[in-house]
Short mmCIF file of C-alpha atoms and ligand atoms in Angstrom, two decimals:
data_model
loop_
_atom_site.label_atom_id
_atom_site.label_comp_id
_atom_site.label_asym_id
_atom_site.label_seq_id
_atom_site.Cartn_x
_atom_site.Cartn_y
_atom_site.Cartn_z
CA UNK M 1 4.13 -49.10 -12.29
CA UNK M 2 3.96 -45.88 -14.36
CA UNK M 3 0.52 -44.89 -15.58
CA UNK M 4 1.27 -45.53 -19.22
CA UNK M 5 2.34 -49.10 -18.61
CA UNK M 6 -0.83 -49.72 -16.67
CA UNK M 7 -2.83 -48.17 -19.49
CA UNK M 8 -1.14 -50.46 -21.96
CA UNK M 9 -2.17 -53.41 -19.82
CA UNK M 10 -5.84 -52.34 -19.96
CA UNK M 11 -8.14 -54.45 -22.12
CA UNK M 12 -9.37 -52.77 -25.33
CA UNK M 13 -12.93 -51.42 -25.56
CA UNK M 14 -14.85 -49.83 -22.75
CA UNK M 15 -13.23 -51.62 -19.87
CA UNK M 16 -14.70 -51.32 -16.42
CA UNK M 17 -15.08 -47.80 -15.08
CA UNK M 18 -13.59 -49.16 -11.87
CA UNK M 19 -9.84 -49.25 -11.97
CA UNK M 20 -8.48 -51.39 -9.18
CA UNK M 21 -5.01 -51.60 -10.67
CA UNK M 22 -4.51 -47.85 -10.86
CA UNK M 23 -2.42 -45.76 -8.52
CA UNK M 24 -3.45 -44.70 -5.04
CA UNK M 25 -6.62 -46.51 -4.15
CA UNK M 26 -9.50 -44.50 -2.68
CA UNK M 27 -10.05 -45.47 0.95
CA UNK M 28 -11.52 -48.96 1.28
CA UNK M 29 -13.68 -50.08 4.23
CA UNK M 30 -12.50 -53.66 3.91
CA UNK M 31 -9.07 -52.50 5.16
CA UNK M 32 -10.46 -52.29 8.72
CA UNK M 33 -11.97 -54.99 10.91
CA UNK M 34 -15.50 -54.84 12.42
CA UNK M 35 -14.19 -53.81 15.87
CA UNK M 36 -12.73 -50.63 14.34
CA UNK M 37 -16.07 -49.67 12.78
CA UNK M 38 -18.11 -50.42 15.92
CA UNK M 39 -15.73 -48.27 17.98
CA UNK M 40 -15.82 -45.48 15.40
CA UNK M 41 -19.66 -45.56 15.34
CA UNK M 42 -19.77 -45.35 19.16
CA UNK M 43 -17.30 -42.44 19.29
CA UNK M 44 -19.23 -40.58 16.55
CA UNK M 45 -22.51 -41.09 18.43
CA UNK M 46 -21.05 -39.80 21.70
CA UNK M 47 -19.57 -36.73 19.97
CA UNK M 48 -22.93 -36.02 18.27
CA UNK M 49 -24.83 -36.28 21.56
CA UNK M 50 -22.35 -34.08 23.44
CA UNK M 51 -21.96 -31.41 20.77
CA UNK M 52 -24.98 -29.02 20.83
CA UNK M 53 -24.60 -27.86 17.20
CA UNK M 54 -24.32 -31.38 15.84
CA UNK M 55 -27.26 -32.54 17.95
CA UNK M 56 -29.37 -29.62 16.71
CA UNK M 57 -28.41 -30.46 13.12
CA UNK M 58 -29.19 -34.15 13.62
CA UNK M 59 -32.64 -33.29 15.03
CA UNK M 60 -33.28 -30.82 12.22
CA UNK M 61 -32.35 -33.47 9.63
CA UNK M 62 -35.02 -35.84 10.87
CA UNK M 63 -37.90 -33.62 9.83
CA UNK M 64 -38.42 -31.27 6.91
CA UNK M 65 -39.21 -27.72 8.00
CA UNK M 66 -42.82 -26.82 7.13
CA UNK M 67 -43.24 -25.40 3.63
CA UNK M 68 -46.05 -24.50 1.29
CA UNK M 69 -46.61 -26.56 -1.81
CA UNK M 70 -48.30 -25.66 -5.10
CA UNK M 71 -49.02 -27.72 -8.20
CA UNK M 72 -49.60 -25.41 -11.17
CA UNK M 73 -51.12 -26.92 -14.31
CA UNK M 74 -49.40 -24.67 -16.82
CA UNK M 75 -45.94 -23.24 -17.34
CA UNK M 76 -47.32 -19.68 -17.31
CA UNK M 77 -48.96 -20.33 -13.94
CA UNK M 78 -45.70 -21.77 -12.52
CA UNK M 79 -43.67 -18.81 -13.77
CA UNK M 80 -46.29 -16.41 -12.35
CA UNK M 81 -46.01 -18.04 -8.92
CA UNK M 82 -42.19 -17.95 -8.98
CA UNK M 83 -42.24 -14.26 -10.03
CA UNK M 84 -44.71 -13.39 -7.26
CA UNK M 85 -42.98 -15.33 -4.50
CA UNK M 86 -39.37 -14.42 -5.31
CA UNK M 87 -36.42 -16.33 -3.82
CA UNK M 88 -38.50 -18.03 -1.12
CA UNK M 89 -39.94 -20.35 -3.82
CA UNK M 90 -38.10 -23.08 -5.74
CA UNK M 91 -39.23 -25.35 -8.58
CA UNK M 92 -39.56 -29.02 -7.65
CA UNK M 93 -39.09 -31.80 -10.22
CA UNK M 94 -38.24 -35.33 -9.02
CA UNK M 95 -37.19 -34.03 -5.60
CA UNK M 96 -34.31 -36.53 -5.31
CA UNK M 97 -31.85 -33.72 -4.75
CA UNK M 98 -33.91 -30.80 -3.47
CA UNK M 99 -35.76 -32.67 -0.71
CA UNK M 100 -32.48 -34.20 0.55
CA UNK M 101 -30.85 -30.75 0.73
CA UNK M 102 -33.93 -29.38 2.51
CA UNK M 103 -33.70 -32.18 5.08
CA UNK M 104 -30.04 -31.40 5.59
CA UNK M 105 -30.92 -27.75 6.13
CA UNK M 106 -28.72 -26.67 3.19
CA UNK M 107 -31.66 -24.88 1.51
CA UNK M 108 -34.89 -23.76 3.15
CA UNK M 109 -37.43 -22.63 0.57
CA UNK M 110 -40.77 -21.87 2.16
CA UNK M 111 -42.67 -22.69 -1.05
CA UNK M 112 -42.16 -25.55 -3.51
CA UNK M 113 -43.66 -25.28 -6.98
CA UNK M 114 -44.11 -28.79 -8.33
CA UNK M 115 -43.65 -28.83 -12.11
CA UNK M 116 -44.84 -32.38 -12.65
CA UNK M 117 -48.49 -31.53 -13.37
CA UNK M 118 -47.54 -29.35 -16.32
CA UNK M 119 -48.53 -31.30 -19.42
CA UNK M 120 -46.00 -31.93 -22.17
CA UNK M 121 -42.78 -31.37 -20.22
CA UNK M 122 -41.98 -35.08 -20.02
CA UNK M 123 -41.95 -35.93 -23.71
CA UNK M 124 -39.10 -36.97 -25.97
CA UNK M 125 -39.66 -35.91 -29.56
CA UNK M 126 -37.88 -35.62 -32.87
CA UNK M 127 -37.91 -32.01 -34.04
CA UNK M 128 -39.09 -31.26 -37.57
CA UNK M 129 -35.90 -29.26 -38.18
CA UNK M 130 -33.74 -32.20 -37.00
CA UNK M 131 -32.47 -33.10 -33.56
CA UNK M 132 -34.23 -34.47 -30.51
CA UNK M 133 -36.06 -32.53 -27.82
CA UNK M 134 -36.17 -34.06 -24.35
CA UNK M 135 -38.70 -32.43 -22.01
CA UNK M 136 -37.08 -31.25 -18.75
CA UNK M 137 -39.45 -33.37 -16.65
CA UNK M 138 -38.48 -36.58 -18.44
CA UNK M 139 -37.21 -39.03 -15.84
CA UNK M 140 -33.71 -40.47 -16.16
CA UNK M 141 -35.35 -43.93 -16.35
CA UNK M 142 -37.46 -42.79 -19.34
CA UNK M 143 -34.32 -41.48 -21.07
CA UNK M 144 -32.64 -44.82 -20.42
CA UNK M 145 -35.60 -46.74 -21.89
CA UNK M 146 -36.15 -44.57 -24.97
CA UNK M 147 -35.13 -46.82 -27.84
CA UNK M 148 -34.51 -44.19 -30.59
CA UNK M 149 -31.95 -42.49 -28.29
CA UNK M 150 -30.14 -45.79 -27.97
CA UNK M 151 -29.57 -45.57 -31.73
CA UNK M 152 -28.89 -41.83 -32.05
CA UNK M 153 -27.25 -40.82 -28.73
CA UNK M 154 -26.19 -44.00 -26.89
CA UNK M 155 -23.83 -42.00 -24.64
CA UNK M 156 -26.87 -40.47 -22.95
CA UNK M 157 -28.26 -43.93 -22.22
CA UNK M 158 -24.86 -44.91 -20.85
CA UNK M 159 -24.78 -41.88 -18.50
CA UNK M 160 -28.38 -42.48 -17.42
CA UNK M 161 -27.57 -46.08 -16.50
CA UNK M 162 -24.78 -44.87 -14.19
CA UNK M 163 -26.91 -42.36 -12.24
CA UNK M 164 -27.92 -43.42 -8.72
CA UNK M 165 -30.08 -46.53 -8.61
CA UNK M 166 -33.23 -47.70 -10.44
CA UNK M 167 -35.46 -46.07 -7.79
CA UNK M 168 -33.59 -42.75 -7.99
CA UNK M 169 -33.66 -42.87 -11.80
CA UNK M 170 -37.41 -43.39 -11.87
CA UNK M 171 -37.95 -40.11 -9.93
CA UNK M 172 -34.97 -37.96 -10.96
CA UNK M 173 -35.45 -35.81 -14.06
CA UNK M 174 -33.06 -34.63 -16.75
CA UNK M 175 -34.03 -30.99 -16.08
CA UNK M 176 -33.33 -31.48 -12.37
CA UNK M 177 -29.89 -32.95 -13.09
CA UNK M 178 -29.04 -29.90 -15.20
CA UNK M 179 -30.84 -27.33 -12.99
CA UNK M 180 -29.07 -28.52 -9.82
CA UNK M 181 -25.74 -27.50 -11.44
CA UNK M 182 -23.73 -30.03 -9.46
CA UNK M 183 -20.17 -30.43 -10.77
CA UNK M 184 -20.69 -34.19 -10.21
CA UNK M 185 -23.91 -34.49 -12.27
CA UNK M 186 -23.69 -37.57 -14.50
CA UNK M 187 -25.89 -36.45 -17.38
CA UNK M 188 -24.12 -33.14 -17.89
CA UNK M 189 -20.75 -34.29 -19.34
CA UNK M 190 -22.63 -36.38 -21.91
CA UNK M 191 -24.83 -33.38 -22.76
CA UNK M 192 -21.73 -31.17 -23.13
CA UNK M 193 -20.11 -33.75 -25.40
CA UNK M 194 -23.30 -33.81 -27.50
CA UNK M 195 -23.45 -29.97 -27.76
CA UNK M 196 -26.86 -29.84 -26.11
CA UNK M 197 -28.90 -26.68 -25.77
CA UNK M 198 -30.98 -25.79 -22.71
CA UNK M 199 -34.42 -24.31 -23.37
CA UNK M 200 -35.64 -22.06 -20.57
CA UNK M 201 -38.83 -20.09 -20.17
CA UNK M 202 -39.34 -17.19 -17.80
CA UNK M 203 -41.20 -13.91 -17.39
CA UNK M 204 -39.41 -12.44 -20.45
CA UNK M 205 -40.19 -15.39 -22.70
CA UNK M 206 -38.35 -18.39 -24.05
CA UNK M 207 -34.62 -18.69 -24.88
CA UNK M 208 -32.07 -21.36 -25.78
CA UNK M 209 -28.77 -21.42 -23.90
CA UNK M 210 -25.80 -23.49 -25.15
CA UNK M 211 -24.85 -25.90 -22.38
CA UNK M 212 -21.25 -24.58 -22.43
CA UNK M 213 -22.55 -21.21 -21.22
CA UNK M 214 -25.10 -22.53 -18.71
CA UNK M 215 -23.15 -23.18 -15.48
CA UNK M 216 -21.66 -20.39 -13.35
CA UNK M 217 -20.46 -22.29 -10.27
CA UNK M 218 -21.47 -25.11 -7.93
CA UNK M 219 -25.29 -24.92 -7.72
CA UNK M 220 -25.37 -21.78 -9.84
CA UNK M 221 -26.56 -21.25 -13.43
CA UNK M 222 -27.32 -18.38 -15.78
CA UNK M 223 -31.07 -18.92 -15.26
CA UNK M 224 -32.78 -15.70 -14.23
CA UNK M 225 -35.30 -15.45 -11.38
CA UNK M 226 -38.42 -17.50 -12.18
CA UNK M 227 -36.84 -19.08 -15.27
CA UNK M 228 -37.67 -22.76 -15.69
CA UNK M 229 -35.84 -25.29 -17.84
CA UNK M 230 -38.43 -26.70 -20.22
CA UNK M 231 -36.36 -28.91 -22.51
CA UNK M 232 -32.94 -30.12 -23.56
CA UNK M 233 -32.14 -30.05 -27.28
CA UNK M 234 -29.82 -32.60 -28.84
CA UNK M 235 -28.50 -31.99 -32.35
CA UNK M 236 -28.38 -35.01 -34.61
CA UNK M 237 -25.02 -36.77 -34.43
CA UNK M 238 -22.59 -36.15 -37.29
CA UNK M 239 -21.92 -39.11 -39.64
CA UNK M 240 -19.09 -41.40 -38.50
CA UNK M 241 -19.25 -40.29 -34.89
CA UNK M 242 -18.98 -42.06 -31.56
CA UNK M 243 -19.22 -41.09 -27.91
CA UNK M 244 -18.73 -42.63 -24.48
CA UNK M 245 -19.18 -41.67 -20.82
CA UNK M 246 -17.20 -43.38 -18.07
CA UNK M 247 -17.59 -42.78 -14.36
CA UNK M 248 -15.47 -43.74 -11.39
CA UNK M 249 -17.17 -43.86 -8.00
CA UNK M 250 -16.19 -45.42 -4.72
CA UNK M 251 -18.63 -48.18 -5.60
CA UNK M 252 -20.55 -49.08 -8.75
CA UNK M 253 -24.04 -47.89 -7.79
CA UNK M 254 -25.65 -45.12 -5.72
CA UNK M 255 -22.54 -43.00 -5.61
CA UNK M 256 -21.77 -39.73 -7.27
CA UNK M 257 -18.75 -39.49 -9.52
CA UNK M 258 -15.25 -39.17 -8.07
CA UNK M 259 -14.45 -38.49 -11.69
CA UNK M 260 -16.53 -38.76 -14.87
CA UNK M 261 -15.39 -38.24 -18.46
CA UNK M 262 -17.49 -37.99 -21.63
CA UNK M 263 -15.86 -38.00 -25.05
CA UNK M 264 -17.44 -37.52 -28.48
CA UNK M 265 -15.57 -37.72 -31.77
CA UNK M 266 -16.44 -37.63 -35.43
CA UNK M 267 -13.93 -38.78 -37.95
CA UNK M 268 -13.27 -38.00 -41.60
CA UNK M 269 -11.10 -40.08 -43.89
CA UNK M 270 -7.34 -40.64 -43.41
CA UNK M 271 -7.61 -41.24 -39.63
CA UNK M 272 -8.43 -37.58 -38.97
CA UNK M 273 -10.81 -36.33 -36.31
CA UNK M 274 -13.05 -33.59 -37.69
CA UNK M 275 -14.85 -32.77 -34.45
CA UNK M 276 -14.10 -33.59 -30.81
CA UNK M 277 -15.68 -32.75 -27.46
CA UNK M 278 -14.51 -33.85 -24.03
CA UNK M 279 -16.19 -33.03 -20.73
CA UNK M 280 -15.23 -33.84 -17.15
CA UNK M 281 -17.38 -34.27 -14.01
CA UNK M 282 -16.30 -33.71 -10.40
CA UNK M 283 -13.04 -32.00 -11.24
CA UNK M 284 -13.82 -28.31 -10.92
CA UNK M 285 -16.48 -25.87 -9.72
CA UNK M 286 -18.60 -26.66 -12.81
CA UNK M 287 -18.63 -29.56 -15.28
CA UNK M 288 -15.58 -28.76 -17.42
CA UNK M 289 -14.82 -28.92 -21.11
CA UNK M 290 -11.32 -30.13 -21.96
CA UNK M 291 -10.60 -27.75 -24.81
CA UNK M 292 -6.85 -28.29 -25.00
CA UNK M 293 -7.46 -32.04 -25.33
CA UNK M 294 -9.91 -31.33 -28.17
CA UNK M 295 -7.22 -29.24 -29.90
CA UNK M 296 -4.76 -32.15 -29.60
CA UNK M 297 -7.28 -34.48 -31.27
CA UNK M 298 -7.90 -32.09 -34.15
CA UNK M 299 -4.21 -31.36 -34.76
CA UNK M 300 -3.39 -34.43 -36.87
CA UNK M 301 -4.23 -38.05 -37.71
CA UNK M 302 -5.39 -39.99 -34.66
CA UNK M 303 -3.13 -42.77 -33.49
CA UNK M 304 -2.28 -44.36 -30.17
CA UNK M 305 0.19 -41.66 -29.18
CA UNK M 306 -2.22 -38.81 -29.99
CA UNK M 307 -4.94 -40.59 -27.98
CA UNK M 308 -2.58 -40.73 -24.99
CA UNK M 309 -1.55 -37.11 -25.45
CA UNK M 310 -5.22 -36.05 -25.54
CA UNK M 311 -5.92 -38.07 -22.38
CA UNK M 312 -2.98 -36.31 -20.64
CA UNK M 313 -4.27 -32.94 -21.85
CA UNK M 314 -7.72 -33.77 -20.43
CA UNK M 315 -6.14 -34.33 -17.01
CA UNK M 316 -4.33 -31.01 -17.50
CA UNK M 317 -7.70 -29.32 -18.06
CA UNK M 318 -9.09 -30.65 -14.77
CA UNK M 319 -8.69 -28.88 -11.44
CA UNK M 320 -10.04 -31.33 -8.85
CA UNK M 321 -10.07 -30.70 -5.12
CA UNK M 322 -9.06 -33.06 -2.34
CA UNK M 323 -12.00 -34.04 -0.16
CA UNK M 324 -13.04 -36.93 2.06
CA UNK M 325 -13.75 -39.10 -1.00
CA UNK M 326 -10.45 -38.77 -2.89
CA UNK M 327 -7.39 -36.60 -3.19
CA UNK M 328 -6.84 -34.28 -6.12
CA UNK M 329 -3.78 -36.21 -7.44
CA UNK M 330 -5.77 -39.44 -7.56
CA UNK M 331 -8.65 -37.69 -9.35
CA UNK M 332 -6.31 -36.14 -11.92
CA UNK M 333 -4.70 -39.51 -12.59
CA UNK M 334 -8.13 -41.09 -13.03
CA UNK M 335 -9.20 -38.33 -15.44
CA UNK M 336 -6.33 -39.38 -17.69
CA UNK M 337 -7.27 -43.06 -17.46
CA UNK M 338 -11.00 -42.48 -18.08
CA UNK M 339 -10.34 -39.97 -20.86
CA UNK M 340 -8.10 -42.48 -22.63
CA UNK M 341 -10.70 -45.24 -22.35
CA UNK M 342 -13.63 -42.99 -23.33
CA UNK M 343 -11.71 -41.62 -26.33
CA UNK M 344 -10.68 -45.07 -27.45
CA UNK M 345 -14.29 -46.32 -27.24
CA UNK M 346 -15.62 -43.24 -29.09
CA UNK M 347 -12.93 -43.63 -31.77
CA UNK M 348 -13.73 -47.32 -32.30
CA UNK M 349 -17.46 -46.56 -32.71
CA UNK M 350 -16.79 -43.67 -35.06
CA UNK M 351 -14.47 -45.75 -37.26
CA UNK M 352 -16.99 -48.58 -37.49
CA UNK M 353 -19.47 -46.06 -38.94
CA UNK M 354 -17.08 -44.84 -41.67
C1 FAD P 1 -29.25 -41.66 -3.23
C2 FAD P 1 -28.97 -40.67 -4.32
C3 FAD P 1 -28.07 -40.98 -5.31
C4 FAD P 1 -27.79 -40.07 -6.33
N1 FAD P 1 -26.89 -40.42 -7.28
C5 FAD P 1 -26.61 -39.56 -8.28
C6 FAD P 1 -25.68 -39.93 -9.30
O1 FAD P 1 -25.10 -41.03 -9.31
N2 FAD P 1 -25.44 -39.03 -10.29
C7 FAD P 1 -26.06 -37.80 -10.34
O2 FAD P 1 -25.82 -37.03 -11.27
N3 FAD P 1 -26.95 -37.42 -9.38
C8 FAD P 1 -27.23 -38.26 -8.36
N4 FAD P 1 -28.12 -37.90 -7.38
C9 FAD P 1 -28.70 -36.53 -7.40
C10 FAD P 1 -30.08 -36.41 -8.09
O3 FAD P 1 -30.79 -37.61 -8.05
C11 FAD P 1 -29.95 -35.97 -9.55
O4 FAD P 1 -29.19 -34.78 -9.67
C12 FAD P 1 -31.33 -35.75 -10.19
O5 FAD P 1 -31.20 -35.74 -11.60
C13 FAD P 1 -32.01 -34.47 -9.76
O6 FAD P 1 -33.24 -34.39 -10.47
P1 FAD P 1 -34.63 -34.13 -9.73
O7 FAD P 1 -35.67 -34.13 -10.77
O8 FAD P 1 -34.83 -35.06 -8.60
O9 FAD P 1 -34.36 -32.64 -9.19
P2 FAD P 1 -34.96 -31.92 -7.92
O10 FAD P 1 -34.41 -32.52 -6.68
O11 FAD P 1 -36.44 -31.79 -8.00
O12 FAD P 1 -34.33 -30.46 -8.15
C14 FAD P 1 -32.92 -30.25 -8.12
C15 FAD P 1 -32.65 -28.74 -8.31
O13 FAD P 1 -32.93 -28.34 -9.64
C16 FAD P 1 -33.96 -27.35 -9.67
N5 FAD P 1 -34.82 -27.73 -10.80
C17 FAD P 1 -35.43 -28.92 -10.99
N6 FAD P 1 -36.09 -28.93 -12.15
C18 FAD P 1 -35.90 -27.71 -12.70
C19 FAD P 1 -36.35 -27.10 -13.90
N7 FAD P 1 -37.11 -27.76 -14.81
N8 FAD P 1 -35.98 -25.81 -14.14
C20 FAD P 1 -35.20 -25.14 -13.26
N9 FAD P 1 -34.75 -25.66 -12.11
C21 FAD P 1 -35.10 -26.93 -11.84
C22 FAD P 1 -34.67 -27.43 -8.32
O14 FAD P 1 -35.22 -26.18 -7.94
C23 FAD P 1 -33.52 -27.86 -7.42
O15 FAD P 1 -32.76 -26.74 -7.02
C24 FAD P 1 -28.44 -38.80 -6.35
C25 FAD P 1 -29.37 -38.49 -5.35
C26 FAD P 1 -29.65 -39.41 -4.34
C27 FAD P 1 -30.64 -39.05 -3.29
#
């Protein structure tokens, strides 16, 4: 069935982020019987034991390499340590990403600088000048629980609820999700849609970086040596606005996004969109903004056909790769589906507020 007919068959509103009726399915383990999996596990084990590099890697994964560990009490102290120690030191927040990569041998810092003892970095506050400031060390669970955000920026709560599992969310921090610069990070598309700013402090002082200019590549940001993210700034939402984040994974929990789409819209009168932001996860080297889709939304009154055109343009803005989790064609198709659903949900919310 062509994609548009399937889209038409979708229920209105959010819908489930899982899309069983759509296109090529990602690989499903229920397709194979238990004998297949037992045999595969045995073959994998034999290969691992016989292959010296794999065996070495497996042994290395079992234990973290020794490292030094410091717990500064102030930001200045932390920055001083990072300046003094250079690239051998890394900041540690929740550790849900960094410690896993250290175990895998992907990164091997010899010094970890734990930021969690620094007072005041885990607060969520309204700024006097407007907007909300979320301290970088705020856990994803605390973001999810913070009631005023549920009113002002519900899309952030939605993204938080889709990250990992309750135990991961209670350790993982917002600053760590941004600082890791993973193209699959769940909080980042929502932050891009909300026009967030990243506050960083380093040896040359404090600066604010628009989130659009923050990511350089997978795992790479514009942060200078010894610069630490201290907060994320959220501007107040415009009147008559709505936003949504939808994620597709291979399963509903504990899986990073095969595709994620965040959409934010504000509408004026006469069915016109006055502002639009769309961001995509897991479909490029960095979290992407779908600027041509935004242009489609701003070009005229919003109706069903413009919504569909914007969803198609969002897929056009994505450049996913094929990997073991999904092929690029499937991802592109899912970007269109999720963009359509996220836009429709954002549009409905925005219109209710008119
Ligand atoms: C089982 C499991 C499931 C997961 N599922 C998801 C998921 O569904 N979605 C998702 O987005 N992520 C997922 N993750 C990844 C991870 O949990 C998140 O990215 C998390 O937000 C990272 O935050 P953290 O505080 O643990 O960062 P850490 O692991 O402490 O740090 C991550 C990186 O950011 C740097 N960093 C941390 N804080 C700062 C700072 N303030 N300033 C500068 N640099 C900093 C560190 O040096 C490190 O390089 C998962 C991880 C696991 C183990």
